[in-house]
mmCIF file of C-alpha atoms and ligand atoms in Angstrom:
data_model
loop_
_atom_site.group_PDB
_atom_site.id
_atom_site.type_symbol
_atom_site.label_atom_id
_atom_site.label_comp_id
_atom_site.label_asym_id
_atom_site.label_seq_id
_atom_site.Cartn_x
_atom_site.Cartn_y
_atom_site.Cartn_z
ATOM 1 C CA MET A 1 -22.378 50.287 78.667
ATOM 2 C CA LYS A 2 -23.266 53.672 77.191
ATOM 3 C CA ARG A 3 -25.118 53.590 73.886
ATOM 4 C CA ASN A 4 -26.756 56.157 71.616
ATOM 5 C CA ILE A 5 -29.899 54.717 70.103
ATOM 6 C CA LEU A 6 -32.064 56.238 67.408
ATOM 7 C CA ILE A 7 -35.676 55.059 67.472
ATOM 8 C CA THR A 8 -37.766 56.207 64.492
ATOM 9 C CA GLY A 9 -41.550 56.528 64.766
ATOM 10 C CA GLY A 10 -41.357 56.685 68.557
ATOM 11 C CA ALA A 11 -44.418 58.945 68.842
ATOM 12 C CA GLY A 12 -46.637 56.301 67.239
ATOM 13 C CA PHE A 13 -48.403 53.337 68.792
ATOM 14 C CA ILE A 14 -45.714 50.638 69.039
ATOM 15 C CA GLY A 15 -42.832 53.128 68.935
ATOM 16 C CA SER A 16 -44.040 54.908 72.070
ATOM 17 C CA HIS A 17 -44.020 51.627 74.009
ATOM 18 C CA VAL A 18 -40.521 50.846 72.730
ATOM 19 C CA VAL A 19 -39.237 54.329 73.608
ATOM 20 C CA ARG A 20 -40.774 54.124 77.105
ATOM 21 C CA LEU A 21 -39.252 50.691 77.743
ATOM 22 C CA PHE A 22 -35.762 51.749 76.604
ATOM 23 C CA VAL A 23 -35.829 55.087 78.469
ATOM 24 C CA LYS A 24 -36.877 53.346 81.689
ATOM 25 C CA ASN A 25 -34.792 50.176 81.434
ATOM 26 C CA TYR A 26 -31.554 51.738 80.178
ATOM 27 C CA PRO A 27 -30.822 54.992 82.011
ATOM 28 C CA GLU A 28 -27.211 54.684 80.802
ATOM 29 C CA TYR A 29 -28.320 54.919 77.108
ATOM 30 C CA ASN A 30 -29.222 58.070 75.217
ATOM 31 C CA ILE A 31 -32.548 57.474 73.472
ATOM 32 C CA PHE A 32 -33.272 59.680 70.456
ATOM 33 C CA ASN A 33 -36.880 59.517 69.283
ATOM 34 C CA MET A 34 -37.074 60.758 65.706
ATOM 35 C CA ASP A 35 -40.601 61.274 64.424
ATOM 36 C CA LYS A 36 -42.201 63.479 61.783
ATOM 37 C CA LEU A 37 -45.422 63.667 63.813
ATOM 38 C CA THR A 38 -47.785 62.730 61.011
ATOM 39 C CA TYR A 39 -51.462 62.300 61.927
ATOM 40 C CA ALA A 40 -50.379 59.039 63.653
ATOM 41 C CA GLY A 41 -47.655 60.573 65.814
ATOM 42 C CA ASN A 42 -48.714 61.906 69.186
ATOM 43 C CA LEU A 43 -46.315 63.138 71.858
ATOM 44 C CA ALA A 44 -49.091 62.745 74.428
ATOM 45 C CA ASN A 45 -48.189 59.027 74.200
ATOM 46 C CA LEU A 46 -44.943 59.825 76.009
ATOM 47 C CA THR A 47 -45.763 62.451 78.649
ATOM 48 C CA ASP A 48 -44.622 60.144 81.470
ATOM 49 C CA ILE A 49 -41.026 59.991 80.191
ATOM 50 C CA GLU A 50 -40.592 63.250 78.260
ATOM 51 C CA GLU A 51 -38.580 64.860 81.096
ATOM 52 C CA ALA A 52 -36.171 61.928 81.493
ATOM 53 C CA SER A 53 -32.557 63.033 81.081
ATOM 54 C CA ASN A 54 -31.747 60.152 78.697
ATOM 55 C CA TYR A 55 -34.668 61.008 76.352
ATOM 56 C CA HIS A 56 -34.354 63.337 73.353
ATOM 57 C CA PHE A 57 -37.048 64.125 70.804
ATOM 58 C CA LEU A 58 -36.241 65.125 67.221
ATOM 59 C CA LYS A 59 -39.030 66.177 64.905
ATOM 60 C CA GLU A 60 -37.660 64.982 61.562
ATOM 61 C CA ASP A 61 -38.706 63.126 58.434
ATOM 62 C CA ILE A 62 -36.979 59.805 57.699
ATOM 63 C CA CYS A 63 -36.999 60.802 54.019
ATOM 64 C CA ASP A 64 -34.659 63.732 54.739
ATOM 65 C CA TYR A 65 -31.331 62.014 54.036
ATOM 66 C CA GLU A 66 -29.031 64.940 54.916
ATOM 67 C CA LYS A 67 -30.726 65.567 58.270
ATOM 68 C CA ILE A 68 -30.597 61.897 59.230
ATOM 69 C CA ARG A 69 -26.942 61.667 58.325
ATOM 70 C CA ASN A 70 -26.207 64.650 60.556
ATOM 71 C CA ILE A 71 -28.240 63.131 63.387
ATOM 72 C CA ILE A 72 -26.456 59.763 63.176
ATOM 73 C CA ALA A 73 -23.021 61.381 62.924
ATOM 74 C CA GLY A 74 -23.646 64.209 65.404
ATOM 75 C CA ASN A 75 -24.948 61.922 68.148
ATOM 76 C CA ASP A 76 -22.628 58.997 67.529
ATOM 77 C CA ILE A 77 -25.609 56.704 66.966
ATOM 78 C CA ASP A 78 -24.650 53.014 67.224
ATOM 79 C CA GLY A 79 -28.110 51.430 67.200
ATOM 80 C CA ILE A 80 -31.130 52.202 65.038
ATOM 81 C CA ILE A 81 -34.568 50.747 65.748
ATOM 82 C CA HIS A 82 -36.706 51.657 62.777
ATOM 83 C CA LEU A 83 -40.468 51.788 63.316
ATOM 84 C CA ALA A 84 -41.501 54.959 61.440
ATOM 85 C CA ALA A 85 -43.967 54.074 58.717
ATOM 86 C CA GLU A 86 -47.363 54.676 57.253
ATOM 87 C CA SER A 87 -49.151 51.759 58.876
ATOM 88 C CA HIS A 88 -52.864 51.616 58.048
ATOM 89 C CA VAL A 89 -53.968 49.242 55.255
ATOM 90 C CA ASP A 90 -57.177 51.185 54.486
ATOM 91 C CA ARG A 91 -55.225 54.417 54.019
ATOM 92 C CA SER A 92 -52.779 52.596 51.745
ATOM 93 C CA ILE A 93 -55.684 51.584 49.500
ATOM 94 C CA LYS A 94 -56.843 55.212 49.239
ATOM 95 C CA ASP A 95 -53.413 56.846 48.969
ATOM 96 C CA PRO A 96 -50.616 54.392 48.101
ATOM 97 C CA LEU A 97 -48.002 56.958 47.041
ATOM 98 C CA VAL A 98 -47.213 58.188 50.543
ATOM 99 C CA PHE A 99 -46.683 54.544 51.582
ATOM 100 C CA ALA A 100 -43.987 54.109 48.931
ATOM 101 C CA GLN A 101 -42.443 57.434 49.897
ATOM 102 C CA THR A 102 -42.280 56.845 53.660
ATOM 103 C CA ASN A 103 -41.929 53.090 53.923
ATOM 104 C CA VAL A 104 -39.637 52.466 50.960
ATOM 105 C CA MET A 105 -37.762 55.737 50.342
ATOM 106 C CA GLY A 106 -37.684 56.633 54.042
ATOM 107 C CA THR A 107 -36.164 53.251 54.966
ATOM 108 C CA LEU A 108 -33.691 53.561 52.109
ATOM 109 C CA SER A 109 -32.633 57.057 53.247
ATOM 110 C CA LEU A 110 -32.083 55.738 56.743
ATOM 111 C CA LEU A 111 -30.045 52.768 55.497
ATOM 112 C CA GLN A 112 -27.931 54.954 53.242
ATOM 113 C CA ALA A 113 -27.341 57.475 56.038
ATOM 114 C CA ALA A 114 -26.261 54.667 58.395
ATOM 115 C CA LYS A 115 -23.968 53.209 55.747
ATOM 116 C CA GLU A 116 -22.334 56.555 54.936
ATOM 117 C CA THR A 117 -21.897 57.530 58.583
ATOM 118 C CA TRP A 118 -20.701 54.190 59.895
ATOM 119 C CA ASN A 119 -18.437 53.968 56.856
ATOM 120 C CA GLY A 120 -17.449 50.320 57.209
ATOM 121 C CA ASN A 121 -16.892 50.558 60.970
ATOM 122 C CA TYR A 122 -19.721 48.227 61.941
ATOM 123 C CA ASP A 123 -18.358 47.077 65.271
ATOM 124 C CA GLY A 124 -21.118 47.304 67.888
ATOM 125 C CA LYS A 125 -23.559 48.767 65.347
ATOM 126 C CA ILE A 126 -27.036 47.484 64.568
ATOM 127 C CA PHE A 127 -29.816 48.503 62.190
ATOM 128 C CA TYR A 128 -32.998 46.844 63.445
ATOM 129 C CA HIS A 129 -35.974 47.057 61.079
ATOM 130 C CA ILE A 130 -39.480 46.480 62.428
ATOM 131 C CA SER A 131 -41.811 44.859 59.929
ATOM 132 C CA THR A 132 -45.097 43.032 59.668
ATOM 133 C CA ASP A 133 -46.410 39.529 59.015
ATOM 134 C CA GLU A 134 -48.531 41.041 56.214
ATOM 135 C CA VAL A 135 -45.529 40.766 53.844
ATOM 136 C CA TYR A 136 -46.126 36.993 53.756
ATOM 137 C CA GLY A 137 -49.571 37.410 52.173
ATOM 138 C CA THR A 138 -52.479 35.343 53.352
ATOM 139 C CA LEU A 139 -53.232 31.856 54.676
ATOM 140 C CA ASP A 140 -56.193 29.510 54.298
ATOM 141 C CA PHE A 141 -58.075 27.960 57.205
ATOM 142 C CA ASP A 142 -55.712 25.000 57.113
ATOM 143 C CA GLY A 143 -53.778 25.349 60.364
ATOM 144 C CA THR A 144 -50.565 26.478 58.653
ATOM 145 C CA PHE A 145 -48.435 29.381 59.902
ATOM 146 C CA PHE A 146 -46.076 31.993 58.468
ATOM 147 C CA THR A 147 -42.501 31.013 59.283
ATOM 148 C CA GLU A 148 -39.288 32.928 58.595
ATOM 149 C CA GLU A 149 -38.961 30.835 55.411
ATOM 150 C CA THR A 150 -42.388 31.713 53.987
ATOM 151 C CA ALA A 151 -42.024 33.429 50.600
ATOM 152 C CA TYR A 152 -43.071 37.087 50.449
ATOM 153 C CA ASP A 153 -46.450 37.606 48.752
ATOM 154 C CA PRO A 154 -47.842 41.007 49.775
ATOM 155 C CA HIS A 155 -51.295 42.072 48.571
ATOM 156 C CA SER A 156 -52.059 45.560 49.896
ATOM 157 C CA PRO A 157 -50.063 48.696 49.033
ATOM 158 C CA TYR A 158 -49.111 48.801 52.742
ATOM 159 C CA SER A 159 -47.704 45.270 52.790
ATOM 160 C CA ALA A 160 -46.060 45.758 49.381
ATOM 161 C CA SER A 161 -44.256 48.843 50.706
ATOM 162 C CA LYS A 162 -43.153 47.027 53.877
ATOM 163 C CA ALA A 163 -41.980 44.015 51.815
ATOM 164 C CA SER A 164 -39.931 46.343 49.641
ATOM 165 C CA SER A 165 -38.351 47.987 52.678
ATOM 166 C CA ASP A 166 -37.498 44.556 54.162
ATOM 167 C CA HIS A 167 -35.753 43.639 50.897
ATOM 168 C CA PHE A 168 -33.726 46.862 50.941
ATOM 169 C CA VAL A 169 -32.650 46.206 54.536
ATOM 170 C CA ARG A 170 -31.409 42.712 53.618
ATOM 171 C CA ALA A 171 -29.800 44.061 50.436
ATOM 172 C CA TYR A 172 -27.760 46.534 52.540
ATOM 173 C CA HIS A 173 -26.601 43.643 54.688
ATOM 174 C CA ASP A 174 -25.700 41.422 51.740
ATOM 175 C CA THR A 175 -24.146 44.190 49.636
ATOM 176 C CA TYR A 176 -22.447 46.510 52.123
ATOM 177 C CA GLY A 177 -22.220 44.368 55.251
ATOM 178 C CA ILE A 178 -24.482 46.619 57.343
ATOM 179 C CA PRO A 179 -25.405 44.644 60.499
ATOM 180 C CA VAL A 180 -29.175 44.300 60.240
ATOM 181 C CA ILE A 181 -31.976 42.394 61.940
ATOM 182 C CA VAL A 182 -35.553 42.218 60.619
ATOM 183 C CA THR A 183 -38.578 41.166 62.641
ATOM 184 C CA ASN A 184 -42.061 40.482 61.290
ATOM 185 C CA CYS A 185 -44.796 40.809 63.858
ATOM 186 C CA SER A 186 -48.511 40.042 63.909
ATOM 187 C CA ASN A 187 -51.317 42.533 64.759
ATOM 188 C CA ASN A 188 -50.637 44.510 67.938
ATOM 189 C CA TYR A 189 -53.217 45.810 70.387
ATOM 190 C CA GLY A 190 -53.038 47.873 73.572
ATOM 191 C CA PRO A 191 -52.951 51.498 74.817
ATOM 192 C CA TYR A 192 -52.093 54.460 72.540
ATOM 193 C CA GLN A 193 -53.198 52.869 69.253
ATOM 194 C CA PHE A 194 -54.645 55.356 66.784
ATOM 195 C CA PRO A 195 -58.437 54.831 66.781
ATOM 196 C CA GLU A 196 -58.769 54.068 63.083
ATOM 197 C CA LYS A 197 -57.512 50.533 63.771
ATOM 198 C CA LEU A 198 -60.076 47.883 64.651
ATOM 199 C CA ILE A 199 -59.765 47.539 68.433
ATOM 200 C CA PRO A 200 -59.577 51.208 69.589
ATOM 201 C CA LEU A 201 -62.080 52.259 66.893
ATOM 202 C CA PHE A 202 -64.638 49.742 68.096
ATOM 203 C CA ILE A 203 -64.094 50.521 71.801
ATOM 204 C CA ASN A 204 -64.652 54.214 71.069
ATOM 205 C CA ASN A 205 -67.682 53.552 68.859
ATOM 206 C CA ILE A 206 -69.332 51.334 71.482
ATOM 207 C CA ARG A 207 -68.745 54.009 74.103
ATOM 208 C CA HIS A 208 -70.574 56.511 71.858
ATOM 209 C CA SER A 209 -73.226 53.991 70.642
ATOM 210 C CA ARG A 210 -72.006 54.338 67.056
ATOM 211 C CA PRO A 211 -72.171 51.579 64.396
ATOM 212 C CA LEU A 212 -69.367 48.999 64.313
ATOM 213 C CA PRO A 213 -68.416 48.536 60.631
ATOM 214 C CA VAL A 214 -67.481 44.863 60.117
ATOM 215 C CA TYR A 215 -65.826 44.282 56.737
ATOM 216 C CA GLY A 216 -67.384 41.460 54.676
ATOM 217 C CA LYS A 217 -68.693 38.636 56.852
ATOM 218 C CA GLY A 218 -66.230 39.249 59.682
ATOM 219 C CA GLU A 219 -64.589 35.895 58.966
ATOM 220 C CA ASN A 220 -61.034 37.137 58.439
ATOM 221 C CA VAL A 221 -58.555 35.960 61.039
ATOM 222 C CA ARG A 222 -55.798 37.978 62.703
ATOM 223 C CA ASP A 223 -53.188 36.880 65.276
ATOM 224 C CA TRP A 224 -53.198 39.435 68.128
ATOM 225 C CA LEU A 225 -50.261 40.345 70.375
ATOM 226 C CA TYR A 226 -50.265 42.761 73.326
ATOM 227 C CA VAL A 227 -48.064 45.714 72.376
ATOM 228 C CA GLU A 228 -45.880 45.555 75.515
ATOM 229 C CA ASP A 229 -45.019 41.954 74.651
ATOM 230 C CA HIS A 230 -43.877 43.173 71.229
ATOM 231 C CA ALA A 231 -41.780 45.911 72.874
ATOM 232 C CA ARG A 232 -40.183 43.291 75.163
ATOM 233 C CA ALA A 233 -39.356 41.149 72.130
ATOM 234 C CA ILE A 234 -37.773 44.158 70.401
ATOM 235 C CA ASP A 235 -35.623 44.846 73.481
ATOM 236 C CA LEU A 236 -34.479 41.222 73.617
ATOM 237 C CA ILE A 237 -33.757 40.963 69.893
ATOM 238 C CA PHE A 238 -31.970 44.328 69.794
ATOM 239 C CA HIS A 239 -29.587 43.113 72.499
ATOM 240 C CA LYS A 240 -29.358 39.372 71.838
ATOM 241 C CA GLY A 241 -30.544 38.781 68.256
ATOM 242 C CA LYS A 242 -28.145 37.446 65.635
ATOM 243 C CA VAL A 243 -27.066 39.887 62.930
ATOM 244 C CA GLY A 244 -28.473 39.060 59.497
ATOM 245 C CA GLU A 245 -31.372 37.074 60.958
ATOM 246 C CA THR A 246 -35.128 37.416 60.692
ATOM 247 C CA TYR A 247 -37.414 36.629 63.620
ATOM 248 C CA ASN A 248 -41.187 36.256 63.499
ATOM 249 C CA ILE A 249 -43.068 37.634 66.501
ATOM 250 C CA GLY A 250 -46.622 36.540 67.259
ATOM 251 C CA GLY A 251 -48.942 35.513 70.006
ATOM 252 C CA PHE A 252 -50.277 32.134 68.768
ATOM 253 C CA ASN A 253 -53.551 33.957 69.350
ATOM 254 C CA GLU A 254 -55.828 33.765 66.320
ATOM 255 C CA TRP A 255 -59.232 35.393 66.329
ATOM 256 C CA LYS A 256 -61.910 35.578 63.675
ATOM 257 C CA ASN A 257 -62.828 39.287 63.489
ATOM 258 C CA ILE A 258 -66.464 38.757 64.431
ATOM 259 C CA ASP A 259 -65.546 36.676 67.492
ATOM 260 C CA LEU A 260 -63.001 39.274 68.578
ATOM 261 C CA ILE A 261 -65.598 42.020 68.110
ATOM 262 C CA LYS A 262 -68.017 40.127 70.362
ATOM 263 C CA VAL A 263 -65.334 39.910 73.060
ATOM 264 C CA ILE A 264 -64.746 43.665 72.764
ATOM 265 C CA ILE A 265 -68.494 44.352 73.026
ATOM 266 C CA LYS A 266 -68.832 42.104 76.054
ATOM 267 C CA THR A 267 -65.864 43.708 77.812
ATOM 268 C CA VAL A 268 -66.896 47.309 77.092
ATOM 269 C CA ASP A 269 -70.506 46.645 78.143
ATOM 270 C CA LYS A 270 -69.301 44.981 81.352
ATOM 271 C CA LEU A 271 -66.931 47.834 82.271
ATOM 272 C CA LEU A 272 -69.545 50.488 81.437
ATOM 273 C CA GLY A 273 -72.138 48.666 83.543
ATOM 274 C CA ASN A 274 -74.405 48.036 80.525
ATOM 275 C CA PRO A 275 -76.645 44.958 80.371
ATOM 276 C CA GLU A 276 -74.792 42.049 78.708
ATOM 277 C CA GLY A 277 -75.240 42.087 74.926
ATOM 278 C CA LYS A 278 -76.540 45.676 74.792
ATOM 279 C CA SER A 279 -74.070 46.812 72.113
ATOM 280 C CA LEU A 280 -74.371 43.740 69.869
ATOM 281 C CA SER A 281 -76.976 45.663 67.856
ATOM 282 C CA LEU A 282 -74.243 48.134 66.797
ATOM 283 C CA ILE A 283 -72.628 45.464 64.587
ATOM 284 C CA THR A 284 -73.049 46.616 60.970
ATOM 285 C CA TYR A 285 -71.772 44.493 58.091
ATOM 286 C CA VAL A 286 -70.251 46.708 55.388
ATOM 287 C CA THR A 287 -68.560 46.190 52.010
ATOM 288 C CA ASP A 288 -65.391 44.156 52.348
ATOM 289 C CA ARG A 289 -61.939 45.762 52.148
ATOM 290 C CA ALA A 290 -60.434 45.381 48.639
ATOM 291 C CA GLY A 291 -57.902 42.541 48.570
ATOM 292 C CA HIS A 292 -58.695 41.685 52.204
ATOM 293 C CA ASP A 293 -56.228 39.009 53.372
ATOM 294 C CA LEU A 294 -58.160 36.070 54.817
ATOM 295 C CA ARG A 295 -55.912 34.846 57.604
ATOM 296 C CA TYR A 296 -52.639 35.772 59.310
ATOM 297 C CA ALA A 297 -50.963 33.428 61.788
ATOM 298 C CA ILE A 298 -47.363 33.651 62.924
ATOM 299 C CA ASP A 299 -45.110 30.830 64.009
ATOM 300 C CA SER A 300 -42.787 32.499 66.526
ATOM 301 C CA SER A 301 -41.096 29.300 67.715
ATOM 302 C CA LYS A 302 -37.662 30.393 66.414
ATOM 303 C CA LEU A 303 -37.762 33.375 68.782
ATOM 304 C CA LYS A 304 -38.884 31.152 71.641
ATOM 305 C CA HIS A 305 -36.226 28.491 71.076
ATOM 306 C CA GLU A 306 -33.297 30.791 70.286
ATOM 307 C CA LEU A 307 -33.941 33.716 72.639
ATOM 308 C CA GLY A 308 -36.537 32.424 75.099
ATOM 309 C CA TRP A 309 -39.268 34.981 74.293
ATOM 310 C CA GLU A 310 -42.934 34.200 74.887
ATOM 311 C CA PRO A 311 -45.995 36.436 75.169
ATOM 312 C CA SER A 312 -46.653 37.196 78.834
ATOM 313 C CA LEU A 313 -50.351 38.056 78.718
ATOM 314 C CA GLN A 314 -53.337 35.841 78.070
ATOM 315 C CA PHE A 315 -55.624 37.495 75.521
ATOM 316 C CA GLU A 316 -58.594 37.819 77.900
ATOM 317 C CA GLU A 317 -56.357 39.702 80.353
ATOM 318 C CA GLY A 318 -54.817 41.866 77.615
ATOM 319 C CA ILE A 319 -58.125 42.860 76.078
ATOM 320 C CA GLU A 320 -59.640 43.775 79.454
ATOM 321 C CA LYS A 321 -56.556 45.867 80.269
ATOM 322 C CA THR A 322 -56.828 47.548 76.861
ATOM 323 C CA VAL A 323 -60.557 48.324 77.070
ATOM 324 C CA ARG A 324 -60.081 49.673 80.593
ATOM 325 C CA TRP A 325 -57.237 51.928 79.392
ATOM 326 C CA TYR A 326 -59.302 53.476 76.570
ATOM 327 C CA LEU A 327 -62.311 53.988 78.842
ATOM 328 C CA GLU A 328 -60.137 55.628 81.487
ATOM 329 C CA ASN A 329 -58.307 57.770 78.928
ATOM 330 C CA GLN A 330 -61.281 59.234 77.113
ATOM 331 C CA GLN A 331 -59.494 62.619 76.953
ATOM 332 C CA TRP A 332 -56.620 61.057 74.984
ATOM 333 C CA LEU A 333 -59.137 59.506 72.588
ATOM 334 C CA ASP A 334 -61.152 62.730 72.267
ATOM 335 C CA ASN A 335 -58.012 64.763 71.543
ATOM 336 C CA VAL A 336 -57.020 62.312 68.829
ATOM 337 C CA THR A 337 -60.434 61.982 67.204
ATOM 338 C CA SER A 338 -61.019 65.767 67.265
ATOM 339 C CA GLY A 339 -57.537 66.532 65.898
ATOM 340 C CA GLU A 340 -56.855 68.675 69.002
ATOM 341 C CA TYR A 341 -53.426 67.022 69.464
ATOM 342 C CA GLU A 342 -52.266 68.371 66.101
ATOM 343 C CA LYS A 343 -53.070 71.954 67.133
ATOM 344 C CA TYR A 344 -50.867 71.423 70.183
ATOM 345 C CA TYR A 345 -47.911 70.660 67.881
ATOM 346 C CA GLU A 346 -48.709 73.564 65.600
ATOM 347 C CA LYS A 347 -48.198 75.839 68.604
ATOM 348 C CA MET A 348 -45.220 73.929 69.934
ATOM 349 C CA TYR A 349 -43.295 73.601 66.678
ATOM 350 C CA LYS A 350 -44.828 76.507 64.756
ATOM 351 C CA ILE A 351 -45.779 74.182 61.882
HETATM 352 P P1 NAD B 1 -48.243 54.171 63.828
HETATM 353 O O1 NAD B 1 -48.916 54.582 62.555
HETATM 354 O O2 NAD B 1 -49.017 54.213 65.092
HETATM 355 O O3 NAD B 1 -46.937 55.081 64.054
HETATM 356 C C1 NAD B 1 -46.066 55.406 63.011
HETATM 357 C C2 NAD B 1 -45.185 56.557 63.498
HETATM 358 O O4 NAD B 1 -44.263 56.877 62.425
HETATM 359 C C3 NAD B 1 -45.958 57.846 63.816
HETATM 360 O O5 NAD B 1 -45.516 58.393 65.029
HETATM 361 C C4 NAD B 1 -45.616 58.766 62.649
HETATM 362 O O6 NAD B 1 -45.627 60.144 62.997
HETATM 363 C C5 NAD B 1 -44.222 58.287 62.277
HETATM 364 N N1 NAD B 1 -43.878 58.609 60.885
HETATM 365 C C6 NAD B 1 -44.633 58.391 59.774
HETATM 366 N N2 NAD B 1 -43.996 58.853 58.693
HETATM 367 C C7 NAD B 1 -42.802 59.355 59.122
HETATM 368 C C8 NAD B 1 -41.690 59.956 58.468
HETATM 369 N N3 NAD B 1 -41.689 60.142 57.143
HETATM 370 N N4 NAD B 1 -40.625 60.324 59.210
HETATM 371 C C9 NAD B 1 -40.622 60.141 60.550
HETATM 372 N N5 NAD B 1 -41.645 59.596 61.231
HETATM 373 C C10 NAD B 1 -42.729 59.203 60.515
HETATM 374 O O7 NAD B 1 -47.658 52.725 63.540
HETATM 375 P P2 NAD B 1 -47.466 51.484 64.523
HETATM 376 O O8 NAD B 1 -48.710 50.688 64.515
HETATM 377 O O9 NAD B 1 -46.889 51.940 65.794
HETATM 378 O O10 NAD B 1 -46.368 50.655 63.711
HETATM 379 C C11 NAD B 1 -44.985 50.903 63.917
HETATM 380 C C12 NAD B 1 -44.175 49.976 63.021
HETATM 381 O O11 NAD B 1 -44.489 48.629 63.322
HETATM 382 C C13 NAD B 1 -44.468 50.157 61.530
HETATM 383 O O12 NAD B 1 -43.247 50.022 60.838
HETATM 384 C C14 NAD B 1 -45.409 49.017 61.200
HETATM 385 O O13 NAD B 1 -45.283 48.626 59.847
HETATM 386 C C15 NAD B 1 -44.909 47.941 62.153
HETATM 387 N N6 NAD B 1 -45.920 46.949 62.580
HETATM 388 C C16 NAD B 1 -47.115 47.365 63.103
HETATM 389 C C17 NAD B 1 -48.033 46.407 63.560
HETATM 390 C C18 NAD B 1 -49.340 46.810 64.179
HETATM 391 O O14 NAD B 1 -50.166 45.933 64.480
HETATM 392 N N7 NAD B 1 -49.584 48.086 64.447
HETATM 393 C C19 NAD B 1 -47.727 45.049 63.453
HETATM 394 C C20 NAD B 1 -46.476 44.675 62.911
HETATM 395 C C21 NAD B 1 -45.578 45.636 62.484
HETATM 396 P P1 TYD B 2 -56.752 46.624 61.186
HETATM 397 O O1 TYD B 2 -56.811 46.997 62.641
HETATM 398 O O2 TYD B 2 -56.926 47.712 60.172
HETATM 399 O O3 TYD B 2 -55.399 45.813 60.950
HETATM 400 P P2 TYD B 2 -54.856 45.016 59.622
HETATM 401 O O4 TYD B 2 -55.710 45.347 58.469
HETATM 402 O O5 TYD B 2 -53.471 45.541 59.485
HETATM 403 O O6 TYD B 2 -54.912 43.566 59.978
HETATM 404 O O7 TYD B 2 -57.876 45.543 60.909
HETATM 405 C C1 TYD B 2 -57.927 44.298 61.602
HETATM 406 C C2 TYD B 2 -58.999 43.447 60.949
HETATM 407 O O8 TYD B 2 -60.281 44.065 61.185
HETATM 408 C C3 TYD B 2 -58.862 43.352 59.433
HETATM 409 O O9 TYD B 2 -59.260 42.028 59.034
HETATM 410 C C4 TYD B 2 -59.861 44.361 58.901
HETATM 411 C C5 TYD B 2 -60.946 44.374 59.959
HETATM 412 N N1 TYD B 2 -61.643 45.672 60.145
HETATM 413 C C6 TYD B 2 -63.046 45.728 60.131
HETATM 414 O O10 TYD B 2 -63.743 44.718 59.926
HETATM 415 N N2 TYD B 2 -63.642 46.943 60.339
HETATM 416 C C7 TYD B 2 -62.928 48.088 60.545
HETATM 417 O O11 TYD B 2 -63.528 49.187 60.691
HETATM 418 C C8 TYD B 2 -61.486 48.011 60.595
HETATM 419 C C9 TYD B 2 -60.650 49.235 60.815
HETATM 420 C C10 TYD B 2 -60.890 46.772 60.385
#
């Protein structure tokens, strides 16, 4: 069946994996990647599919309501997968306003544009909103998990903005009947992640023998999922998920930060041919993040039981694959850390 799908934020980390998967797996679909190309958007993440005939890139801002409406109407868009967002907790602490603008107002503009364009004809339409487990707040070390029924309790400006956008998505379903699905996923890792996030930052710092800033005592726990497993879940839920439902996505893969960091050090040292333990001395404990959530852990059993999804990679395999990718793609990393990739767009789009 032919479909016209709008993916927002497709030049970012997770979005680029989702775009690649859809472009490759569904040659009969038209895939429109709409991205503003903020500091986090990088078209170099998509060079392998940019020439595909079913792929179309649109450099637009999700806050620009009129433009989005024209894009949805002009391309007969019947599916929206919404990933565009400001996504880094530390940036949200320094500059919360842009998080409200992009994550809340941007999502609202997109919802309103879909509502106005679809105009009550919701047959075969879907608005799929990608969210985070951080909206649920934080857990103790008591073996409990976030389920789809856990009450929202966001603590950072990032998670507060994502929680607000989730509420708007559900409100558009309840009020106007827009067919929506929301998924809340745990921390992703893998290729093409912007190196301000823990895993790529630390791989790059070890490579350059720079300090590894561990917040607080390194005791916070995150639940890590390989990004391609998330993209596979998104594909499955987009096609088979039930309208109006929420699905949690996670790897049942909890790691205390300091233990994860030691695995990263071990893997990088091994692949660089360094003596085991060489880079342990780079660990530097720094002031804790304000409002740092202690523990995230997702119960994704609903997704497993209803749609049969499970993570495919063991963590040890995923982390080795990831470290290897960053070491083999040093040019990608250097272009991102030097800001070179932004100059490329300035030339390309005259911005
Ligand atoms: P990212 O920061 O790597 O990418 C975000 C993308 O959105 C970038 O390409 C950026 O240019 C684009 N963007 C930002 N503002 C925009 C705007 N106003 N208009 C159009 N495009 C804009 O983020 P990511 O890590 O890939 O996360 C993608 C989505 O998944 C986000 O909604 C995030 O909340 C969610 N999520 C992320 C994780 C994670 O671990 N990274 C986990 C769960 C959920
Ligand atoms: P991050 O990758 O920013 O994801 P999130 O905050 O969305 O979970 O951080 C993952 C964990 O690593 C989080 O507990 C904060 C911690 N952290 C550090 O200790 N040092 C760092 O330099 C960074 C970026 C994160």
